mmCIF file of C-alpha atoms in Angstrom:
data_model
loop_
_atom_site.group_PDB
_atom_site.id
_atom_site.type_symbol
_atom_site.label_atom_id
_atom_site.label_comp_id
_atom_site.label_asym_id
_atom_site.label_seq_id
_atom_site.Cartn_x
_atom_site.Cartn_y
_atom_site.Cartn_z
ATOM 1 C CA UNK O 13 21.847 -48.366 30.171
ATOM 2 C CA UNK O 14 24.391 -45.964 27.974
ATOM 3 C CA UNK O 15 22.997 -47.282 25.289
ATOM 4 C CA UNK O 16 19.772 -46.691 25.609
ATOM 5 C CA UNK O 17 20.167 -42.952 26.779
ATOM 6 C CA UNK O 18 22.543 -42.870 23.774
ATOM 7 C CA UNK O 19 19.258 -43.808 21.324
ATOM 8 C CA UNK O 20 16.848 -41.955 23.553
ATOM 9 C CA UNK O 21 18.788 -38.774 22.779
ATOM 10 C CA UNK O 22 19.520 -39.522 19.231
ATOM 11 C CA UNK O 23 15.690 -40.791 18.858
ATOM 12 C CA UNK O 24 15.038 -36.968 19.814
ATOM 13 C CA UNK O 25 17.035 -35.248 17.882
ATOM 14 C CA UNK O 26 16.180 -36.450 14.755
ATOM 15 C CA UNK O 27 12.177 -36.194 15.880
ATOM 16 C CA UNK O 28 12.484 -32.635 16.508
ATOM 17 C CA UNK O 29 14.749 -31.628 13.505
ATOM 18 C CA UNK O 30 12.385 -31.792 10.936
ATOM 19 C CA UNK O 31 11.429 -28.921 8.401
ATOM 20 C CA UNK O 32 8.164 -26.915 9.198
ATOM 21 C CA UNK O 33 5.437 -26.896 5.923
ATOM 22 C CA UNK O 34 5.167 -23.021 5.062
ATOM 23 C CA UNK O 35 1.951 -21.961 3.786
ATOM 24 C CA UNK O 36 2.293 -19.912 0.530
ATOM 25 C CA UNK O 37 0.326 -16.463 0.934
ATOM 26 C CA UNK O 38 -3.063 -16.222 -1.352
ATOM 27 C CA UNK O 39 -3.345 -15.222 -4.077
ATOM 28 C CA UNK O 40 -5.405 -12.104 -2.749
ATOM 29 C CA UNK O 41 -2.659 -11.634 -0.272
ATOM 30 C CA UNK O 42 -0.038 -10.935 -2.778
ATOM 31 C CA UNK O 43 -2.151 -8.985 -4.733
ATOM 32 C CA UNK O 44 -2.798 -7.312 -2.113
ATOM 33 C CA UNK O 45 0.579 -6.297 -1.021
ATOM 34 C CA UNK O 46 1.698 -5.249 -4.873
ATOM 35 C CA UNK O 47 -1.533 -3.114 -4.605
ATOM 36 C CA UNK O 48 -0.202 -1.124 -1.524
ATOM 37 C CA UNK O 49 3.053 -0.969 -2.927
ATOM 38 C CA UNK O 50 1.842 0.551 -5.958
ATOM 39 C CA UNK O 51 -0.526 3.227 -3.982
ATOM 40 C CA UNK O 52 2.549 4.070 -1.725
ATOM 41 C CA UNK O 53 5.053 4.772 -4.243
ATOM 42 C CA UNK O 54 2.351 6.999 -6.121
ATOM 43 C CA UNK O 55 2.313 9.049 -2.960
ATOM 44 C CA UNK O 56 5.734 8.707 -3.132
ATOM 45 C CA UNK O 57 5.750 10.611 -6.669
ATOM 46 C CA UNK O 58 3.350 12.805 -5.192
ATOM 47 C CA UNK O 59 5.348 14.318 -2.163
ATOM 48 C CA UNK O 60 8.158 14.390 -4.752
ATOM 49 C CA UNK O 61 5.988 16.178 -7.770
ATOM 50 C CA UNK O 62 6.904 13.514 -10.162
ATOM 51 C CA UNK O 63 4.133 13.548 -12.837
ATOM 52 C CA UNK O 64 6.333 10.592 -14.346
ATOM 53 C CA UNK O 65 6.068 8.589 -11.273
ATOM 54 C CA UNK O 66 2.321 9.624 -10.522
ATOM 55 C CA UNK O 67 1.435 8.030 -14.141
ATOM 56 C CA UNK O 68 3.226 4.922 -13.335
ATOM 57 C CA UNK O 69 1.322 3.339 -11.292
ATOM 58 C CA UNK O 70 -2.281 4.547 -12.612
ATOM 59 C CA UNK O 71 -4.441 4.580 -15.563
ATOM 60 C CA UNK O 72 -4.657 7.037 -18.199
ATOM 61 C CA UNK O 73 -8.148 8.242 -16.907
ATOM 62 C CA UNK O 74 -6.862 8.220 -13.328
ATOM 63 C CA UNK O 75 -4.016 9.748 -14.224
ATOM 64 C CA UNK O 76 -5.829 12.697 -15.462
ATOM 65 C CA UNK O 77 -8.132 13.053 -12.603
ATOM 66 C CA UNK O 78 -5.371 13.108 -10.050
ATOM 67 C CA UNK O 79 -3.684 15.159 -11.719
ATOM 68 C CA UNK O 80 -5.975 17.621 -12.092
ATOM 69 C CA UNK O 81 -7.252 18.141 -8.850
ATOM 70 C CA UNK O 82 -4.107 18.366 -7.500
ATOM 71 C CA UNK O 83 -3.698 21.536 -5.311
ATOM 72 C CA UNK O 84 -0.510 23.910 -5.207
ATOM 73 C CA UNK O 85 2.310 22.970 -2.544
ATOM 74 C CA UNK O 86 5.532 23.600 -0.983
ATOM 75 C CA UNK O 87 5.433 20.173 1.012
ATOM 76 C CA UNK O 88 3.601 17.365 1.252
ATOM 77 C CA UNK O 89 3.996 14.317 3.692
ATOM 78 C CA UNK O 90 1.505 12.008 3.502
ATOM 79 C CA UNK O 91 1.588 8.449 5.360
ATOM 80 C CA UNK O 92 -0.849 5.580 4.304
ATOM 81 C CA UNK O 93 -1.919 2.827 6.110
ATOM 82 C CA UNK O 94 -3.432 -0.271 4.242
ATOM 83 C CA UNK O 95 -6.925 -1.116 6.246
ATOM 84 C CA UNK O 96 -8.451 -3.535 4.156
ATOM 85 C CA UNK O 97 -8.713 -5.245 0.620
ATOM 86 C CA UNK O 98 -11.720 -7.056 -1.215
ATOM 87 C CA UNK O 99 -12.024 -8.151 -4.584
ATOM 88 C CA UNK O 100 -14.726 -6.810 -6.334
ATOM 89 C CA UNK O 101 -16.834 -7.612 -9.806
ATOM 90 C CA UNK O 102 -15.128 -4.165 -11.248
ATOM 91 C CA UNK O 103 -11.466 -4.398 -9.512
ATOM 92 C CA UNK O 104 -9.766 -4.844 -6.213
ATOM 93 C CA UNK O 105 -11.068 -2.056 -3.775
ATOM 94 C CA UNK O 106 -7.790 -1.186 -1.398
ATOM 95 C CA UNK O 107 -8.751 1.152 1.862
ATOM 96 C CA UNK O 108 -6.317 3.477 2.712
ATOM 97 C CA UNK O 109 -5.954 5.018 5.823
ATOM 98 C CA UNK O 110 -4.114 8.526 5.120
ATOM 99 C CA UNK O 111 -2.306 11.358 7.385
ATOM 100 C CA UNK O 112 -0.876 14.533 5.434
ATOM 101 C CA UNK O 113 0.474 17.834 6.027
ATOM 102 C CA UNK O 114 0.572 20.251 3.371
ATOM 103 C CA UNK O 115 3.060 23.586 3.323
ATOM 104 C CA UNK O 116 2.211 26.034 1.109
ATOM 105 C CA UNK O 117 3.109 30.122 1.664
ATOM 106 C CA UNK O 118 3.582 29.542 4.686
ATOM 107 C CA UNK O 119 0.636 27.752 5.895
ATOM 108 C CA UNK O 120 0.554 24.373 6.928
ATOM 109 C CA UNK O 121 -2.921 22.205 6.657
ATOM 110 C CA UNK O 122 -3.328 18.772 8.595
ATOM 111 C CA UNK O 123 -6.351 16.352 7.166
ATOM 112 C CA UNK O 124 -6.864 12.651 7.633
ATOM 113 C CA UNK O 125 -9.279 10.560 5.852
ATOM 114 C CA UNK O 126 -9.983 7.257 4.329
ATOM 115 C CA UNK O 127 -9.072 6.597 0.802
ATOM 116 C CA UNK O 128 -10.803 3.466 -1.390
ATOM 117 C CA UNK O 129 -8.359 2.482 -4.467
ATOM 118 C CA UNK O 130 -9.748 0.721 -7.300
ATOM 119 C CA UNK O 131 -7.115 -1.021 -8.992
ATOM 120 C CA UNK O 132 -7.183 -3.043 -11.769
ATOM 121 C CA UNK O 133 -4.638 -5.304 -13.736
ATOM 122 C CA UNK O 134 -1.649 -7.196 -12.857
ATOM 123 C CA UNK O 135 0.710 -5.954 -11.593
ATOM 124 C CA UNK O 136 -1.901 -3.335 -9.951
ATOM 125 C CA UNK O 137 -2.634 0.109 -11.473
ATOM 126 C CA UNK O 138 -5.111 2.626 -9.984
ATOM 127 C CA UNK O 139 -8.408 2.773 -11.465
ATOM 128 C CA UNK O 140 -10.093 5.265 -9.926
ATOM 129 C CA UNK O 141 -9.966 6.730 -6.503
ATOM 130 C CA UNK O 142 -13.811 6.458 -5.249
ATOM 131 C CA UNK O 143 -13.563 8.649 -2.149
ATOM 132 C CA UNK O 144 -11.393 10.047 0.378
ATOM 133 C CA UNK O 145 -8.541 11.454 -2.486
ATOM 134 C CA UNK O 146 -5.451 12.295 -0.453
ATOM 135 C CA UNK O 147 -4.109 14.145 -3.496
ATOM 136 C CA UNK O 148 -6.629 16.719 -4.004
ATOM 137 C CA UNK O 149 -5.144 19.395 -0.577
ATOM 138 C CA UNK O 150 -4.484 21.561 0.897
ATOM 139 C CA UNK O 151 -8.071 23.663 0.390
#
């Protein structure tokens, strides 16, 4: 009888001890997640008024676009929320979900709004930023 409650347990310890198969993310998933990354430590350069850092992580074109409709501050704090990536024929569309508060003489400005990122290459550089440009307050 010892001896088999002796296997029984043995029997189940090596039956539940094994190694569980991990999935590797997609393909789209990673690219996904250097995407954001990119995006967030542009805003990032932003809040921080790094030109440098703002041409980083974008195209030349994009780079000039952003830059110039870029609006006088004091502070910025924006906070971005990925919502949803699709690959596209022309690039990888990224939807942000922004916050920001702007300071400037004084006045503060709230907005809120929903940013698409076209980014293109690998690792991910913005395109173009099709609607919803956090970059572009306060009014």
């Amino acid at each position: 009888m010892k001896k088999v409650l002796v296997f029984l347990l043995i029997f189940f310890l090596f039956s539940c001890g094994g190694k569980k198969q991990v999935k590797p993310p997609s393909e789209e998933y990673s690219y996904t997640q250097e995407a954001f990354k990119a995006v967030d430590e542009m805003r990032k350069a932003y809040q921080n008024k790094d030109n440098y850092g703002i041409r980083t992580y974008c195209s030349e074109s994009a780079y000039r676009e952003i830059i110039t409709s870029i609006k006088p501050f004091d502070k910025a704090e924006l906070e971005f929320e990925p919502v949803l990536g699709e690959m596209e024929s022309d690039g990888y569309k990224l939807y942000i979900s922004w916050n920001g508060k702007w300071k400037y003489l004084n006045k503060e400005t709230e907005e809120r709004g929903l940013a698409i990122f076209l980014m293109k290459g690998n690792p991910p550089k913005i395109e173009r930023i099709i609607r919803g440009n956090p970059f572009k307050y306060p009014d």
